[in-house]
Amino acid sequence: MTTLRRPFLVLGLLFIGVLVFSIFLGRYPAPYWMPLSTLRSDLLAQRLVVNLRLPRILAACLLGMSLAAGGTVLQMIFRNPLVEPGFLGVSPGAAFGAAFSILFLDGGPAVVEVTAALFAGLGLAGSYVLARAIRYGGWILRLVLAGIIVSALFSAGLGVLKYMADPLTELPEIVFWTLGALWGVTWADVAYMLPLVVPGLVVVYLMRWRLNVLALPEETAFSMGTAPGRERSLLLAAAVAAVAAVVSVAGAVGWVGLIVPHVSRRLVGADAQKALPASMLIGGTFALLCDDVARTIVAGEVPLGILTALFGATGFLLLMIRRTPQVG
Amino acid sequence: MNTHATAISTENLHFSYNGPQQPVLRGLSLDIPAGSLTAILGPNGSGKTTLLRVLLGFLRPSAGTVRVAGRPLGDYTRREMGRLMALVPQSEPIPFNFSALEYVLLGRTPYLGALESPGPADRQVALEALRAMGAEALRERAVAALSGGEQQLVILARAMAQQPQVLLMDEPMAHLDLGNQGRIVSIMRQMAAAGVTVVFTTHDPNAAAAVASYVVMMRRGEVLTAAPTARAMTAANLSETYGVAVEVLHAGERSLICLREEA
């Protein structure tokens, strides 16, 4: 099933390579590249790397890993390869929260983040409560339906807020946020993400083989001595907590969580024992590369979500039209 | 091995999906002998699959008890139950692109903690299960790309990797051609001979007559007859079960069940 020999060596080296490469990439002192000699001698360059580039690079890694891991978990648990981690009301909730904060709470980026995270949690909780109330279909179908309903409500709310926003000042900020960006990420932002991202990813990583069993039909998973409801809820909560944390800082960055799990399964096979860590490595690398382009290519800042969509969709297309005997 | 004469016994089981107005199981009591190859026979909608799910513990009866190997189901932990009973459902849609060996390895779940993954010993058990099904050659193939018959073998191997004392099978031969039916039947016999209690549902009296050593006939959520095959498969019992006139033709040791022709 494996199409790549020694996939983890290749993916690991690639990830570390991109990580190191990203440190030297930027627009100081000149566009695109900072020579090692500058980093040794220039005090400003050192400060810039430590205070701006490093937290941003770390944030990009966490973002990519959380979205990719979240995507793998949700696709497997919902047994649906078209699900992405913003599902279940998380991303639309966060976007609504951010817009709400931009419009009504004058508090700067930190307040936007906290409000976004609160509403992401609210979106998830809303989906959960709604799923319990729906009297139709099995638990998975009810969660999917509830997620769609909650997402639609938040999207409608976001539309209203956009309509009300000042088109010169507030609207661009909302649009920029919904496209996603890691612009101006500080160590404080990273520290704020870690308490949710680290436990979330650790739980998902440790339970990665179990994820295979939980991807089976409910009664089969049950017959194999698992408690599917409880174990799936735990994995979902862990994955979504990590995603909510990164999304509240970076905005609604799309496509990573949808595409990276597919790429990973193509490379290492469906077994989550391998597919999940591969997914995290690919997600981290991909988000880093996209963010490198976002902050380097022009003097301003290209919204990250545009690049992940552009490169993600292109890469996905190439992957899908390649002749391989595999499915899914 | 099992020291109890009955592998599974139920007492006065009641179950309904949509409230007590539409009962599916109505005071159902039965005993399944240990080591038997038991057919649960009945017309469509008689509650066979529901009964299987209640025996598995997946559905909780509104009244009554299920005992497996002498102990009530509620006394077992989830992991113990996974080692005790395995299930081959009527359809098991296989998500994603698992290889046959990866898929069979999932059967080792009840022997692993929630954070563990299978080791070399588990791999050995999985390979042996595939070999016992005569499906070792499929080990690296994608399960989703296999034929229906091959998939059924892999799913059976997955259940056998659980090393269960009781194997529950829901309509195991319903979608298979004659050759694959024969293959599954001989595997079911092997398992029963090895001491596993095999319980399977079927709506086909001929399948029950050909395979089972013990037959439970069901109609509308109740047991009509439960007896060794030769004693159970009478025209009178079958006619009552299916609500149509049935006759049993004998050809040497074997019998053939068909509808009685109106003259």
XYZ file of C-alpha atoms in Angstrom:
591
model
C 0.000 0.000 0.000
C 2.908 2.294 0.631
C 3.884 4.388 -2.323
C 6.790 6.081 -0.564
C 9.701 4.127 0.850
C 10.747 5.278 4.311
C 8.017 7.921 4.305
C 8.761 9.245 7.769
C 12.426 9.842 7.048
C 11.516 11.816 3.924
C 8.652 13.727 5.550
C 10.632 14.406 8.734
C 13.662 15.720 6.882
C 11.432 17.829 4.650
C 9.691 19.310 7.678
C 12.944 20.158 9.476
C 14.430 21.518 6.260
C 11.505 23.853 5.687
C 11.597 24.865 9.351
C 15.252 25.949 9.167
C 14.791 27.478 5.736
C 11.865 29.590 7.046
C 14.064 31.268 9.660
C 16.198 32.843 6.969
C 13.305 33.751 4.753
C 11.751 37.207 4.948
C 12.021 40.796 3.896
C 14.795 41.995 6.199
C 17.426 43.198 5.511
C 16.540 42.659 1.853
C 13.622 40.772 0.304
C 13.594 36.951 0.426
C 16.805 35.883 2.108
C 18.832 36.720 5.183
C 22.406 35.431 5.001
C 23.790 33.623 8.030
C 26.447 36.317 8.454
C 23.746 38.966 8.951
C 22.070 36.859 11.623
C 25.438 36.546 13.407
C 26.300 40.237 13.412
C 23.088 42.266 13.087
C 21.389 42.844 16.444
C 18.150 43.961 14.825
C 18.087 40.820 12.688
C 18.527 38.670 15.785
C 15.668 40.419 17.581
C 13.481 40.161 14.524
C 14.093 36.436 14.244
C 13.513 35.761 17.932
C 10.519 38.035 18.491
C 8.698 37.890 15.161
C 9.818 35.057 12.920
C 10.193 32.259 15.471
C 6.752 32.643 17.081
C 5.220 32.933 13.646
C 7.013 29.832 12.396
C 5.960 27.897 15.476
C 2.384 29.121 15.084
C 2.360 27.991 11.443
C 3.571 24.510 12.482
C 0.910 24.247 15.193
C -1.729 25.503 12.785
C -0.861 23.009 10.059
C -0.462 20.082 12.441
C -3.698 20.766 14.312
C -5.757 21.255 11.158
C -4.295 18.145 9.489
C -4.646 15.970 12.602
C -8.156 17.335 13.186
C -9.035 16.584 9.567
C -7.774 13.002 9.844
C -9.718 12.419 13.055
C -12.964 13.901 11.752
C -12.768 12.159 8.383
C -12.225 8.809 10.055
C -14.802 9.184 12.800
C -17.445 10.504 10.426
C -16.364 7.910 7.865
C -16.480 10.673 5.312
C -13.411 11.882 3.408
C -15.066 15.227 2.653
C -15.296 16.407 6.238
C -12.867 19.018 7.524
C -11.996 20.114 11.063
C -13.933 23.389 10.900
C -16.972 21.173 10.697
C -19.355 20.996 13.667
C -19.719 24.760 13.791
C -16.147 25.472 14.901
C -14.816 27.638 12.054
C -18.037 29.527 11.316
C -18.434 30.085 15.065
C -14.917 31.468 15.340
C -15.430 33.704 12.296
C -18.674 35.072 13.724
C -17.000 35.655 17.096
C -14.105 37.515 15.489
C -16.430 39.736 13.431
C -18.581 40.395 16.489
C -15.524 41.472 18.444
C -14.242 43.686 15.622
C -17.599 45.427 15.394
C -18.679 45.769 19.007
C -15.729 45.198 21.325
C -12.911 47.672 20.977
C -10.097 45.603 22.314
C -7.545 44.798 19.660
C -6.269 41.414 18.518
C -6.226 39.676 21.921
C -9.924 40.333 22.468
C -10.683 39.139 18.926
C -8.855 35.880 19.630
C -10.633 35.184 22.898
C -14.027 36.033 21.418
C -13.305 33.819 18.405
C -12.313 30.929 20.659
C -15.427 31.406 22.791
C -17.696 31.329 19.781
C -15.818 28.334 18.309
C -16.559 26.508 21.554
C -20.129 27.764 21.424
C -20.441 26.424 17.865
C -19.237 23.013 18.982
C -21.448 22.978 22.070
C -24.403 24.128 19.941
C -23.808 21.311 17.463
C -23.604 18.809 20.284
C -26.803 19.964 22.015
C -28.636 20.125 18.704
C -27.428 16.635 17.754
C -28.871 15.291 20.991
C -32.186 16.984 20.258
C -32.501 15.819 16.635
C -34.826 12.828 16.330
C -33.555 11.368 13.091
C -30.838 8.945 12.053
C -27.872 7.592 13.994
C -25.514 9.620 16.163
C -23.034 10.384 13.360
C -25.716 11.582 10.977
C -27.239 13.727 13.718
C -23.881 15.329 14.461
C -23.371 16.050 10.755
C -26.832 17.588 10.452
C -26.356 19.631 13.609
C -22.956 20.849 12.366
C -24.478 21.960 9.082
C -27.336 23.783 10.829
C -25.087 25.574 13.329
C -22.610 26.513 10.580
C -25.412 27.948 8.449
C -26.726 30.020 11.376
C -23.283 31.450 12.128
C -22.672 32.159 8.435
C -25.960 34.041 8.277
C -24.943 35.967 11.403
C -21.564 36.744 9.866
C -23.342 38.043 6.762
C -25.413 40.392 8.897
C -22.311 41.648 10.705
C -20.513 42.227 7.404
C -23.508 44.165 6.144
C -23.446 46.347 9.254
C -19.680 46.867 9.262
C -18.034 50.114 8.244
C -16.862 49.346 4.705
C -13.668 51.378 5.100
C -12.331 50.215 8.447
C -14.170 47.241 9.917
C -15.135 45.261 6.830
C -11.567 44.810 5.532
C -10.524 43.606 8.975
C -13.334 41.050 9.066
C -12.553 39.847 5.548
C -8.854 39.597 6.362
C -9.669 37.567 9.463
C -12.003 35.188 7.645
C -9.294 34.575 5.040
C -6.864 33.735 7.803
C -3.375 35.038 8.506
C -0.528 34.660 10.951
C 0.403 38.314 10.626
C 1.691 39.783 13.879
C 1.670 36.531 15.853
C 3.643 36.934 19.082
C 5.013 34.578 21.717
C 1.938 35.452 23.770
C -0.282 34.084 20.994
C 1.743 30.884 20.860
C 1.584 30.538 24.639
C -2.167 31.044 24.432
C -2.572 28.255 21.888
C -0.355 25.668 23.606
C -2.613 24.663 26.557
C -5.275 23.470 24.095
C -3.129 22.363 21.171
C -0.606 20.224 23.060
C -3.051 18.067 25.066
C -5.347 17.825 22.040
C -2.611 16.590 19.730
C -1.127 14.269 22.370
C -4.488 12.518 22.922
C -5.058 12.185 19.191
C -1.525 10.912 18.607
C -1.681 8.331 21.410
C -5.065 6.999 20.265
C -4.115 6.896 16.603
C -4.347 3.125 16.117
C -7.641 3.055 17.998
C -8.919 5.580 15.467
C -8.952 2.784 12.850
C -11.353 0.743 14.960
C -13.556 3.758 15.651
C -13.813 4.364 11.900
C -15.667 1.051 11.529
C -19.461 0.870 11.608
C -20.855 1.425 15.106
C -21.881 -2.166 15.870
C -18.626 -3.613 14.524
C -16.570 -1.222 16.665
C -18.771 -2.169 19.630
C -18.395 -5.906 18.968
C -14.618 -5.494 19.210
C -14.858 -4.382 22.817
C -14.724 -0.615 22.414
C -17.176 1.944 23.752
C -17.610 3.764 20.434
C -19.730 6.665 21.704
C -17.406 7.578 24.566
C -14.148 7.021 22.703
C -15.263 8.913 19.604
C -16.428 11.846 21.738
C -13.041 11.973 23.483
C -11.146 12.006 20.180
C -13.481 14.590 18.674
C -13.153 16.852 21.707
C -9.346 16.600 21.616
C -9.143 17.310 17.888
C -11.643 20.150 17.924
C -10.033 21.819 20.969
C -6.711 21.995 19.113
C -8.407 23.307 15.971
C -10.445 25.916 17.869
C -7.269 27.214 19.517
C -5.316 27.636 16.281
C -8.279 28.995 14.349
C -8.930 31.663 16.974
C -5.384 32.982 16.424
C -4.917 32.400 12.702
C -8.436 32.871 11.398
C -10.422 30.459 9.298
C -7.617 28.916 7.243
C -9.311 26.469 4.934
C -8.324 23.428 2.887
C -5.403 22.223 5.027
C -7.602 19.953 7.127
C -9.449 18.658 4.086
C -6.572 17.943 1.719
C -3.596 16.990 3.866
C -5.237 13.804 5.261
C -5.888 12.667 1.673
C -2.282 13.298 0.656
C -1.086 11.457 3.726
C -3.271 8.391 3.065
C -1.989 8.313 -0.498
C 1.595 8.303 0.708
C 1.511 5.895 3.653
C -1.834 4.037 3.430
C -5.075 4.243 5.393
C -3.827 2.857 8.731
C -3.960 5.848 11.072
C -1.012 4.420 12.991
C 1.047 5.861 10.125
C -1.437 8.171 8.379
C -1.959 10.426 11.395
C 1.691 11.297 12.129
C 2.344 11.634 8.389
C -0.634 13.945 8.165
C 0.737 16.100 10.987
C 4.175 16.355 9.341
C 2.707 17.206 5.945
C 0.277 19.701 7.494
C 3.057 21.453 9.404
C 5.268 21.607 6.322
C 2.458 22.818 4.097
C 1.285 25.558 6.473
C 4.894 26.714 6.951
C 5.505 26.930 3.214
C 2.245 28.796 2.601
C 3.005 31.219 5.408
C 6.540 31.733 4.052
C 5.018 32.806 0.755
C 2.371 34.916 2.540
C 4.941 37.011 4.397
C 7.692 37.153 1.785
C 6.346 37.440 -1.706
C 5.085 41.025 -1.523
C 5.845 43.901 0.830
C 2.373 43.648 2.348
C 0.788 40.448 3.527
C -1.106 37.896 1.461
C -3.914 36.296 3.482
C -2.840 32.761 4.340
C -6.220 31.245 3.529
C -5.908 32.326 -0.107
C -2.585 30.536 -0.457
C -3.643 27.345 1.315
C -6.685 27.208 -0.971
C -4.651 27.942 -4.092
C -1.764 25.550 -3.432
C -3.938 23.020 -1.647
C -6.479 22.759 -4.441
C -3.771 22.612 -7.112
C -1.857 19.921 -5.281
C -5.050 17.981 -4.662
C -5.958 18.118 -8.330
C -2.522 16.821 -9.373
C -2.782 14.035 -6.827
C -6.238 12.981 -7.974
C -5.548 12.890 -11.713
C -2.383 10.833 -11.266
C -2.976 7.261 -12.321
C -2.939 5.110 -9.219
C -4.893 1.940 -8.499
C -5.913 3.236 -5.083
C -9.230 4.576 -3.895
C -10.079 7.021 -1.107
C -12.763 -23.743 26.712
C -16.383 -23.386 27.633
C -17.502 -25.564 30.516
C -21.172 -24.555 30.381
C -23.625 -26.620 28.433
C -25.374 -23.461 27.265
C -23.326 -20.749 25.603
C -26.080 -18.158 25.534
C -29.363 -18.114 27.360
C -31.990 -15.397 27.383
C -34.995 -15.022 29.584
C -38.138 -13.079 28.736
C -36.429 -10.537 26.455
C -38.426 -7.498 25.444
C -37.187 -4.883 23.017
C -38.630 -2.130 20.847
C -37.103 0.655 18.775
C -40.079 3.023 18.821
C -41.799 2.548 22.146
C -43.850 -0.333 23.538
C -46.580 -0.009 20.872
C -44.235 -1.557 18.283
C -42.431 -4.389 20.080
C -39.728 -6.220 18.125
C -38.880 -8.879 20.721
C -41.788 -10.062 22.850
C -40.827 -12.141 25.862
C -38.197 -14.123 24.027
C -36.488 -16.974 25.891
C -33.973 -19.392 24.413
C -30.904 -21.483 25.190
C -28.128 -21.960 22.671
C -25.989 -25.065 23.342
C -22.268 -24.474 23.675
C -20.227 -25.538 20.663
C -23.313 -25.755 18.475
C -23.818 -24.320 15.026
C -27.119 -22.599 15.664
C -29.383 -21.081 13.042
C -31.857 -18.381 13.997
C -34.473 -18.927 11.354
C -37.445 -16.757 10.594
C -39.182 -14.651 7.963
C -38.054 -11.113 7.144
C -38.873 -8.695 9.936
C -39.224 -11.375 12.595
C -36.558 -9.726 14.768
C -33.541 -11.937 13.959
C -31.036 -9.111 13.508
C -32.425 -7.284 16.538
C -32.022 -10.457 18.601
C -28.410 -10.779 17.427
C -27.717 -7.184 18.475
C -29.294 -7.753 21.867
C -27.192 -10.913 22.346
C -24.122 -8.841 21.469
C -25.102 -6.235 24.057
C -25.222 -3.521 21.392
C -28.940 -3.044 22.024
C -30.210 -3.078 25.588
C -33.443 -4.999 26.150
C -36.220 -3.080 27.928
C -36.788 -6.202 30.045
C -35.215 -9.597 30.466
C -31.637 -10.818 30.698
C -28.972 -12.247 28.426
C -26.442 -14.648 29.932
C -23.294 -15.626 28.100
C -21.171 -18.477 29.476
C -23.351 -18.394 32.578
C -22.853 -14.725 33.479
C -25.222 -11.835 32.748
C -23.904 -9.550 29.984
C -23.836 -6.616 32.383
C -21.148 -8.337 34.484
C -18.598 -8.233 31.672
C -16.378 -5.253 30.897
C -16.362 -4.001 27.326
C -12.970 -5.573 26.691
C -14.028 -8.932 28.153
C -17.042 -8.886 25.853
C -14.794 -8.196 22.873
C -12.810 -11.348 23.725
C -15.952 -13.387 24.347
C -18.063 -12.583 21.288
C -17.336 -11.488 17.743
C -19.754 -10.230 15.107
C -19.931 -10.621 11.350
C -22.655 -8.143 10.365
C -24.816 -8.456 7.287
C -22.992 -5.609 5.655
C -19.799 -4.028 6.843
C -18.973 -1.084 4.596
C -15.209 -0.687 4.775
C -14.117 2.913 4.933
C -10.782 3.998 3.556
C -8.134 1.931 1.939
C -7.107 -0.620 4.550
C -5.101 -3.622 3.395
C -6.584 -7.010 4.315
C -3.899 -7.602 6.954
C -4.378 -4.135 8.502
C -8.085 -4.835 8.592
C -7.787 -8.257 10.231
C -5.392 -6.773 12.800
C -8.257 -4.548 13.984
C -9.736 -7.750 15.453
C -6.980 -7.649 18.093
C -8.577 -4.570 19.673
C -10.037 -6.327 22.767
C -6.519 -7.530 23.666
C -5.030 -4.023 23.484
C -5.391 -0.937 25.655
C -6.870 2.239 24.190
C -3.385 3.671 23.609
C -1.718 0.473 22.363
C -1.147 -0.777 18.859
C -0.749 -4.424 17.773
C 2.648 -6.124 18.133
C 4.310 -9.105 16.412
C 2.217 -11.654 18.374
C -0.982 -9.926 17.221
C 0.314 -9.938 13.666
C 0.857 -13.680 13.963
C -2.743 -14.224 15.132
C -4.050 -12.060 12.295
C -2.015 -13.933 9.705
C -3.209 -17.265 11.072
C -6.816 -16.068 10.891
C -6.326 -15.080 7.248
C -4.652 -18.437 6.572
C -7.546 -20.331 8.201
C -9.887 -18.579 5.755
C -7.624 -19.548 2.877
C -7.194 -15.838 2.219
C -3.521 -15.354 3.001
C -2.794 -14.293 -0.553
C -5.046 -11.259 -0.053
C -3.011 -9.837 2.833
C -1.598 -6.800 1.025
C -4.671 -6.146 -1.146
C -7.014 -3.219 -0.428
C -10.138 -4.620 1.226
C -12.403 -2.114 -0.515
C -11.228 -3.422 -3.888
C -11.921 -7.112 -3.136
C -14.916 -9.054 -4.450
C -17.902 -9.636 -2.171
C -16.839 -13.199 -1.406
C -13.252 -12.204 -0.648
C -14.460 -9.361 1.578
C -16.611 -11.786 3.547
C -13.540 -13.972 4.134
C -11.519 -10.985 5.358
C -14.352 -9.881 7.662
C -14.566 -13.436 9.036
C -10.810 -13.425 9.596
C -11.190 -10.077 11.394
C -13.785 -11.673 13.697
C -11.612 -14.764 14.255
C -8.618 -12.615 15.206
C -10.711 -11.741 18.275
C -10.417 -15.446 19.252
C -14.018 -15.426 20.484
C -15.965 -18.188 22.244
C -19.127 -17.105 20.453
C -19.355 -15.957 16.854
C -22.505 -14.098 15.814
C -23.165 -13.904 12.078
C -25.985 -11.955 10.464
C -27.153 -13.539 7.183
C -23.614 -14.728 6.382
C -24.515 -16.286 3.036
C -27.129 -13.843 1.777
C -25.063 -12.137 -0.926
C -22.707 -14.921 -1.917
C -22.641 -17.243 -4.912
C -22.764 -21.008 -4.485
C -18.997 -21.497 -4.390
C -18.448 -18.804 -1.764
C -21.415 -20.101 0.257
C -19.728 -23.488 0.332
C -16.460 -21.920 1.475
C -18.163 -19.969 4.300
C -20.134 -23.030 5.408
C -17.025 -25.200 5.680
C -15.312 -22.452 7.706
C -18.336 -22.213 10.021
C -18.174 -25.987 10.541
C -14.448 -25.841 11.266
C -15.037 -23.182 13.891
C -17.816 -25.128 15.587
C -15.590 -28.200 15.553
C -12.895 -26.141 17.252
C -15.316 -25.355 20.087
C -16.616 -21.950 19.024
C -20.362 -21.501 19.368
C -21.498 -20.179 15.999
C -24.873 -18.416 15.875
C -26.149 -17.216 12.519
C -29.396 -15.708 11.306
C -31.002 -16.722 8.066
C -34.372 -16.426 6.371
C -33.596 -19.461 4.222
C -34.755 -22.780 5.776
C -32.577 -24.739 3.340
C -29.448 -22.955 4.570
C -30.445 -23.743 8.144
C -31.168 -27.397 7.310
C -27.881 -27.836 5.478
C -25.590 -26.103 7.973
C -27.031 -25.922 11.474
C -26.901 -28.475 14.260
C -29.497 -26.548 16.255
C -32.353 -24.385 14.978
C -34.280 -21.576 16.648
C -37.409 -20.595 14.726
C -38.721 -17.086 15.241
C -41.847 -15.305 14.264
C -42.864 -11.771 15.317
C -40.295 -11.502 18.082
C -41.076 -14.828 19.723
C -39.461 -18.252 19.634
C -41.739 -20.884 18.104
C -39.383 -23.860 18.225
C -35.850 -24.430 19.434
C -34.449 -27.911 18.912
C -31.728 -29.931 17.182
C -32.088 -29.505 13.427
C -33.603 -32.892 12.586
C -36.320 -32.454 15.192
C -37.042 -28.805 14.435
C -37.324 -28.878 10.664
C -40.804 -30.321 10.269
C -43.365 -29.179 7.761
C -45.696 -28.172 10.586
C -43.077 -26.015 12.344
C -41.929 -24.364 9.120
C -45.489 -23.689 7.951
C -46.223 -21.968 11.247
C -43.008 -19.931 11.100
C -43.524 -18.624 7.584
C -47.314 -18.509 7.529
C -47.493 -20.476 4.272
C -47.864 -24.182 3.537
C -44.396 -25.743 3.404
C -43.330 -29.297 2.720
C -40.067 -31.091 3.505
C -38.717 -33.466 0.885
C -36.143 -36.037 1.921
C -33.257 -37.197 -0.217
C -31.239 -39.696 1.759
C -29.671 -37.876 4.761
C -30.562 -34.468 3.421
C -33.826 -32.593 3.287
C -35.150 -29.927 0.967
C -37.733 -27.391 2.058
C -40.087 -25.878 -0.489
C -43.535 -24.381 -0.810
C -46.339 -26.899 -1.080
C -47.806 -26.875 -4.580
C -51.544 -26.336 -4.648
C -53.101 -29.103 -6.660
